[in-house]
Short mmCIF file of N, CA, C and O in Angstrom, two decimals:
data_model
loop_
_atom_site.label_atom_id
_atom_site.label_comp_id
_atom_site.label_asym_id
_atom_site.label_seq_id
_atom_site.Cartn_x
_atom_site.Cartn_y
_atom_site.Cartn_z
N MET A 1 -12.80 -14.10 9.47
CA MET A 1 -12.54 -13.94 10.80
C MET A 1 -11.59 -12.78 11.08
O MET A 1 -11.81 -11.78 11.80
N LEU A 2 -10.33 -12.94 10.66
CA LEU A 2 -9.31 -11.96 10.77
C LEU A 2 -9.73 -10.58 10.30
O LEU A 2 -9.46 -9.46 10.80
N PHE A 3 -10.36 -10.59 9.09
CA PHE A 3 -10.66 -9.31 8.38
C PHE A 3 -11.83 -8.61 9.30
O PHE A 3 -11.63 -7.44 9.45
N THR A 4 -12.68 -9.32 9.68
CA THR A 4 -13.78 -8.69 10.74
C THR A 4 -13.08 -7.98 12.02
O THR A 4 -13.54 -6.93 12.39
N LYS A 5 -12.06 -8.75 12.60
CA LYS A 5 -11.55 -8.33 13.87
C LYS A 5 -10.65 -7.01 13.22
O LYS A 5 -10.63 -6.06 14.07
N THR A 6 -9.96 -7.17 12.09
CA THR A 6 -9.21 -5.98 11.85
C THR A 6 -10.12 -4.84 11.58
O THR A 6 -9.90 -3.64 12.00
N MET A 7 -11.32 -4.99 10.97
CA MET A 7 -12.08 -3.91 10.62
C MET A 7 -12.59 -3.30 11.83
O MET A 7 -12.91 -1.99 11.98
N ARG A 8 -13.09 -4.02 12.89
CA ARG A 8 -13.33 -3.60 14.19
C ARG A 8 -12.57 -2.83 14.81
O ARG A 8 -12.85 -1.59 15.45
N MET A 9 -11.21 -3.20 14.87
CA MET A 9 -10.23 -2.56 15.30
C MET A 9 -9.87 -1.04 14.71
O MET A 9 -9.73 -0.09 15.27
N ARG A 10 -10.03 -1.17 13.37
CA ARG A 10 -9.95 0.13 12.60
C ARG A 10 -10.93 1.01 12.88
O ARG A 10 -10.75 2.27 12.97
N ALA A 11 -12.22 0.47 13.12
CA ALA A 11 -13.34 1.51 13.17
C ALA A 11 -13.09 2.20 14.56
O ALA A 11 -13.57 3.34 14.63
N LYS A 12 -12.65 1.45 15.56
CA LYS A 12 -12.40 2.12 16.99
C LYS A 12 -11.39 3.21 16.81
O LYS A 12 -11.47 4.15 17.28
N GLU A 13 -10.17 2.75 15.99
CA GLU A 13 -9.24 3.73 15.74
C GLU A 13 -9.79 5.01 15.07
O GLU A 13 -9.29 6.10 15.40
N ILE A 14 -10.40 4.76 14.14
CA ILE A 14 -11.11 6.03 13.41
C ILE A 14 -11.94 6.73 14.18
O ILE A 14 -12.00 7.97 14.45
N GLY A 15 -12.79 6.00 15.21
CA GLY A 15 -13.57 6.83 16.09
C GLY A 15 -12.84 7.59 16.96
O GLY A 15 -13.23 8.73 17.35
N VAL A 16 -11.73 7.14 17.41
CA VAL A 16 -10.88 7.86 18.37
C VAL A 16 -10.18 9.09 17.62
O VAL A 16 -10.28 10.23 18.32
N PHE A 17 -9.71 8.96 16.41
CA PHE A 17 -9.46 10.31 15.75
C PHE A 17 -10.38 11.16 15.39
O PHE A 17 -10.14 12.53 15.45
N MET A 18 -11.73 10.79 15.22
CA MET A 18 -12.89 11.64 14.90
C MET A 18 -13.05 12.34 16.36
O MET A 18 -13.41 13.64 16.16
N ALA A 19 -13.08 11.71 17.45
CA ALA A 19 -13.18 12.41 18.68
C ALA A 19 -12.18 13.23 19.01
O ALA A 19 -12.53 14.30 19.75
N LEU A 20 -10.94 13.28 18.56
CA LEU A 20 -9.91 14.01 18.77
C LEU A 20 -10.15 15.41 17.94
O LEU A 20 -9.35 16.26 17.99
N GLY A 21 -11.01 15.23 16.91
CA GLY A 21 -11.25 16.56 16.08
C GLY A 21 -10.83 16.30 14.76
O GLY A 21 -10.83 17.36 13.97
N TYR A 22 -10.40 15.29 14.17
CA TYR A 22 -10.02 14.94 12.76
C TYR A 22 -11.36 15.19 11.84
O TYR A 22 -12.22 14.68 12.19
N SER A 23 -11.19 15.68 10.86
CA SER A 23 -12.43 16.04 9.83
C SER A 23 -12.22 14.67 8.94
O SER A 23 -11.48 13.77 8.73
N GLY A 24 -13.36 14.44 8.28
CA GLY A 24 -13.49 13.45 7.39
C GLY A 24 -12.52 13.48 6.39
O GLY A 24 -11.88 12.37 5.81
N LYS A 25 -12.17 14.59 5.74
CA LYS A 25 -11.08 14.91 4.93
C LYS A 25 -9.84 14.44 5.19
O LYS A 25 -9.02 13.80 4.72
N GLN A 26 -9.59 14.80 6.54
CA GLN A 26 -8.25 14.42 7.11
C GLN A 26 -8.06 12.90 7.40
O GLN A 26 -7.05 12.39 7.25
N MET A 27 -9.06 12.38 7.76
CA MET A 27 -9.21 10.93 7.91
C MET A 27 -8.80 10.12 6.69
O MET A 27 -8.09 9.38 6.38
N LYS A 28 -9.54 10.65 5.56
CA LYS A 28 -9.32 10.12 4.25
C LYS A 28 -7.93 10.34 3.70
O LYS A 28 -7.31 9.32 3.26
N GLN A 29 -7.36 11.44 3.96
CA GLN A 29 -5.98 11.77 3.64
C GLN A 29 -5.04 10.80 4.57
O GLN A 29 -3.97 10.28 3.79
N MET A 30 -5.39 10.73 5.68
CA MET A 30 -4.34 9.84 6.57
C MET A 30 -4.49 8.39 5.92
O MET A 30 -3.47 7.73 5.96
N LEU A 31 -5.69 7.72 5.81
CA LEU A 31 -5.69 6.48 5.31
C LEU A 31 -5.14 6.35 3.79
O LEU A 31 -4.47 5.38 3.36
N LEU A 32 -5.21 7.37 3.07
CA LEU A 32 -4.67 7.37 1.77
C LEU A 32 -3.14 7.26 1.78
O LEU A 32 -2.39 6.49 1.22
N TYR A 33 -2.44 8.23 2.64
CA TYR A 33 -1.12 8.01 2.97
C TYR A 33 -0.54 6.84 3.44
O TYR A 33 0.41 6.20 3.09
N GLU A 34 -1.36 6.25 4.34
CA GLU A 34 -0.99 5.12 5.05
C GLU A 34 -1.03 3.78 3.87
O GLU A 34 -0.11 3.03 3.99
N SER A 35 -1.93 3.89 3.19
CA SER A 35 -2.14 2.75 2.26
C SER A 35 -0.98 2.98 1.05
O SER A 35 -0.44 2.03 0.74
N LEU A 36 -0.74 4.13 0.69
CA LEU A 36 0.32 4.53 -0.18
C LEU A 36 1.61 3.88 0.28
O LEU A 36 2.36 3.24 -0.49
N MET A 37 2.04 4.19 1.64
CA MET A 37 3.22 3.75 2.19
C MET A 37 3.19 2.15 2.27
O MET A 37 4.32 1.69 1.87
N LEU A 38 2.16 1.50 2.49
CA LEU A 38 2.29 0.06 2.57
C LEU A 38 2.41 -0.30 1.04
O LEU A 38 3.14 -1.37 1.00
N SER A 39 1.87 0.28 0.05
CA SER A 39 1.95 -0.21 -1.33
C SER A 39 3.49 -0.07 -1.60
O SER A 39 4.12 -0.87 -2.18
N ILE A 40 4.21 1.11 -1.25
CA ILE A 40 5.44 1.31 -1.66
C ILE A 40 6.44 0.29 -1.09
O ILE A 40 7.37 -0.18 -1.46
N LEU A 41 6.14 0.19 0.32
CA LEU A 41 6.93 -0.88 0.94
C LEU A 41 6.75 -2.18 0.50
O LEU A 41 7.84 -3.01 0.38
N SER A 42 5.73 -2.61 0.26
CA SER A 42 5.43 -3.85 -0.19
C SER A 42 6.11 -4.20 -1.63
O SER A 42 6.80 -5.19 -1.98
N THR A 43 6.12 -3.22 -2.40
CA THR A 43 6.60 -3.23 -3.84
C THR A 43 8.11 -3.30 -3.71
O THR A 43 8.76 -4.15 -4.25
N LEU A 44 8.73 -2.66 -2.71
CA LEU A 44 10.10 -2.54 -2.50
C LEU A 44 10.72 -3.98 -1.89
O LEU A 44 11.63 -4.46 -2.34
N THR A 45 9.93 -4.37 -1.16
CA THR A 45 10.24 -5.64 -0.40
C THR A 45 10.07 -6.85 -1.50
O THR A 45 11.11 -7.53 -1.56
N THR A 46 9.30 -6.69 -2.30
CA THR A 46 9.17 -7.62 -3.35
C THR A 46 10.23 -7.74 -4.33
O THR A 46 10.91 -8.69 -4.70
N VAL A 47 10.56 -6.42 -4.81
CA VAL A 47 11.68 -6.32 -5.65
C VAL A 47 13.04 -6.82 -4.80
O VAL A 47 13.86 -7.48 -5.46
N LEU A 48 13.27 -6.45 -3.71
CA LEU A 48 14.54 -6.81 -2.92
C LEU A 48 14.49 -8.63 -2.89
O LEU A 48 15.40 -9.13 -2.93
N LEU A 49 13.19 -8.91 -2.62
CA LEU A 49 13.23 -10.49 -2.40
C LEU A 49 13.44 -11.02 -3.81
O LEU A 49 14.23 -12.13 -3.78
N LEU A 50 12.96 -10.68 -4.84
CA LEU A 50 13.08 -11.06 -6.20
C LEU A 50 14.69 -10.89 -6.57
O LEU A 50 15.10 -11.99 -7.11
N ALA A 51 15.28 -9.90 -6.22
CA ALA A 51 16.63 -9.62 -6.63
C ALA A 51 17.60 -10.77 -5.78
O ALA A 51 18.40 -11.27 -6.40
N SER A 52 17.18 -10.75 -4.49
CA SER A 52 18.03 -11.84 -3.87
C SER A 52 17.84 -13.19 -4.01
O SER A 52 18.87 -14.02 -4.34
N LEU A 53 16.67 -13.48 -4.44
CA LEU A 53 16.34 -15.00 -4.91
C LEU A 53 16.91 -15.17 -6.23
O LEU A 53 17.63 -16.33 -6.46
N THR A 54 16.93 -14.25 -7.09
CA THR A 54 17.55 -14.28 -8.45
C THR A 54 18.95 -14.52 -8.20
O THR A 54 19.67 -15.43 -8.98
N ALA A 55 19.74 -13.78 -7.30
CA ALA A 55 21.11 -13.91 -7.01
C ALA A 55 21.39 -15.17 -6.40
O ALA A 55 22.54 -15.92 -6.89
N LEU A 56 20.70 -15.68 -5.58
CA LEU A 56 21.07 -17.03 -4.94
C LEU A 56 20.64 -18.19 -5.85
O LEU A 56 21.45 -19.13 -6.03
N SER A 57 19.84 -18.08 -7.01
CA SER A 57 19.54 -19.15 -7.91
C SER A 57 20.46 -19.22 -9.04
O SER A 57 20.44 -20.10 -9.77
N GLY A 58 21.14 -18.21 -9.32
CA GLY A 58 22.19 -18.12 -10.37
C GLY A 58 21.66 -17.69 -11.66
O GLY A 58 22.45 -17.78 -12.63
N ILE A 59 20.47 -17.17 -11.71
CA ILE A 59 19.93 -16.84 -13.02
C ILE A 59 20.45 -15.45 -13.30
O ILE A 59 20.56 -14.40 -12.38
N ALA A 60 20.92 -15.10 -14.41
CA ALA A 60 21.40 -13.77 -14.87
C ALA A 60 20.36 -12.65 -14.80
O ALA A 60 19.29 -13.17 -14.92
N TYR A 61 20.76 -11.57 -14.33
CA TYR A 61 19.87 -10.45 -14.11
C TYR A 61 19.12 -10.06 -15.32
O TYR A 61 18.07 -9.80 -15.41
N THR A 62 19.71 -10.44 -16.73
CA THR A 62 19.05 -10.13 -17.78
C THR A 62 17.89 -11.05 -18.07
O THR A 62 17.05 -10.72 -18.91
N GLN A 63 17.74 -12.12 -17.40
CA GLN A 63 16.79 -13.10 -17.58
C GLN A 63 15.64 -12.78 -16.93
O GLN A 63 14.50 -13.41 -16.91
N VAL A 64 15.55 -11.80 -15.77
CA VAL A 64 14.53 -11.56 -14.97
C VAL A 64 13.82 -10.71 -15.91
O VAL A 64 14.12 -9.68 -16.55
N LEU A 65 12.45 -11.00 -15.70
CA LEU A 65 11.51 -10.33 -16.71
C LEU A 65 10.80 -9.00 -15.97
O LEU A 65 10.06 -8.49 -16.74
N ILE A 66 11.09 -8.57 -14.91
CA ILE A 66 10.60 -7.48 -14.42
C ILE A 66 11.56 -6.24 -14.56
O ILE A 66 12.88 -6.33 -14.36
N THR A 67 10.96 -5.17 -15.30
CA THR A 67 11.99 -4.14 -15.74
C THR A 67 11.45 -2.98 -14.83
O THR A 67 10.55 -2.86 -14.08
N PRO A 68 12.40 -1.84 -14.58
CA PRO A 68 12.03 -0.73 -13.78
C PRO A 68 10.76 -0.10 -14.12
O PRO A 68 10.16 0.45 -13.29
N THR A 69 10.42 -0.05 -15.50
CA THR A 69 9.07 0.52 -15.93
C THR A 69 8.02 -0.37 -15.24
O THR A 69 7.10 0.44 -15.06
N GLN A 70 8.12 -1.51 -15.19
CA GLN A 70 6.97 -2.20 -14.77
C GLN A 70 6.76 -2.05 -13.35
O GLN A 70 5.74 -1.98 -12.77
N ILE A 71 7.87 -1.67 -12.46
CA ILE A 71 7.75 -1.34 -11.13
C ILE A 71 7.10 -0.02 -10.98
O ILE A 71 6.27 0.19 -10.17
N VAL A 72 7.50 0.92 -11.86
CA VAL A 72 6.93 2.28 -11.82
C VAL A 72 5.48 2.16 -12.07
O VAL A 72 4.73 2.80 -11.33
N PHE A 73 5.07 1.31 -13.17
CA PHE A 73 3.73 1.16 -13.52
C PHE A 73 2.88 0.68 -12.17
O PHE A 73 1.75 0.78 -12.00
N GLY A 74 3.38 -0.48 -11.51
CA GLY A 74 2.98 -0.97 -10.49
C GLY A 74 2.64 -0.11 -9.29
O GLY A 74 1.55 -0.04 -8.87
N LEU A 75 3.62 0.74 -9.15
CA LEU A 75 3.43 1.67 -7.96
C LEU A 75 2.25 2.76 -8.40
O LEU A 75 1.42 3.08 -7.55
N CYS A 76 2.17 3.27 -9.55
CA CYS A 76 1.07 4.16 -9.98
C CYS A 76 -0.21 3.44 -10.17
O CYS A 76 -1.23 4.06 -9.45
N ASP A 77 -0.40 1.97 -10.41
CA ASP A 77 -1.60 1.27 -10.37
C ASP A 77 -2.00 1.27 -8.84
O ASP A 77 -3.23 1.38 -8.42
N ALA A 78 -1.01 0.94 -7.86
CA ALA A 78 -1.43 0.86 -6.47
C ALA A 78 -1.83 2.19 -5.96
O ALA A 78 -2.75 2.25 -5.17
N PHE A 79 -1.23 3.10 -6.50
CA PHE A 79 -1.72 4.51 -6.02
C PHE A 79 -3.07 4.80 -6.34
O PHE A 79 -3.83 5.40 -5.61
N ILE A 80 -3.45 4.52 -7.62
CA ILE A 80 -4.80 4.82 -8.02
C ILE A 80 -5.83 4.10 -7.75
O ILE A 80 -6.74 4.57 -7.23
N LEU A 81 -5.48 2.66 -7.42
CA LEU A 81 -6.39 1.75 -6.57
C LEU A 81 -6.58 2.34 -5.07
O LEU A 81 -7.76 2.22 -4.79
N VAL A 82 -5.67 2.68 -4.57
CA VAL A 82 -5.80 3.28 -3.11
C VAL A 82 -6.59 4.50 -3.09
O VAL A 82 -7.57 4.74 -2.49
N TRP A 83 -6.55 5.47 -4.16
CA TRP A 83 -7.13 6.76 -4.24
C TRP A 83 -8.57 6.30 -4.49
O TRP A 83 -9.49 6.97 -3.93
N VAL A 84 -8.81 5.58 -5.30
CA VAL A 84 -10.16 5.28 -5.76
C VAL A 84 -10.82 4.59 -4.71
O VAL A 84 -12.11 4.95 -4.27
N THR A 85 -10.40 3.68 -3.89
CA THR A 85 -11.06 3.01 -2.85
C THR A 85 -11.29 3.89 -1.75
O THR A 85 -12.26 3.64 -0.97
N THR A 86 -10.36 4.89 -1.38
CA THR A 86 -10.57 5.79 -0.36
C THR A 86 -11.46 6.93 -0.46
O THR A 86 -11.88 7.63 0.29
N THR A 87 -11.44 7.36 -2.02
CA THR A 87 -12.34 8.46 -2.44
C THR A 87 -13.86 8.14 -2.37
O THR A 87 -14.78 8.83 -1.97
N PHE A 88 -14.18 7.07 -2.89
CA PHE A 88 -15.56 6.59 -3.26
C PHE A 88 -16.10 5.71 -2.11
O PHE A 88 -15.71 4.80 -1.58
#
């Protein structure tokens, strides 16, 4: 139900932008950047939450299994997923 409501609101928002003269390419670009920013923010929030919980629990940082390489690959995966879903 929430997803349906969100999609209806989003359709109206896209309609307004199209009425203002945005092209389909500009809309895809805007949605891509918006999705990318959400992906980056959620990744950073997760890393900060993980780091703070690790510090509070007393586990040594070396015992945490997430490496910076995994974070970079996660961001790349998120970007590719967003690009594929907005392109096709």
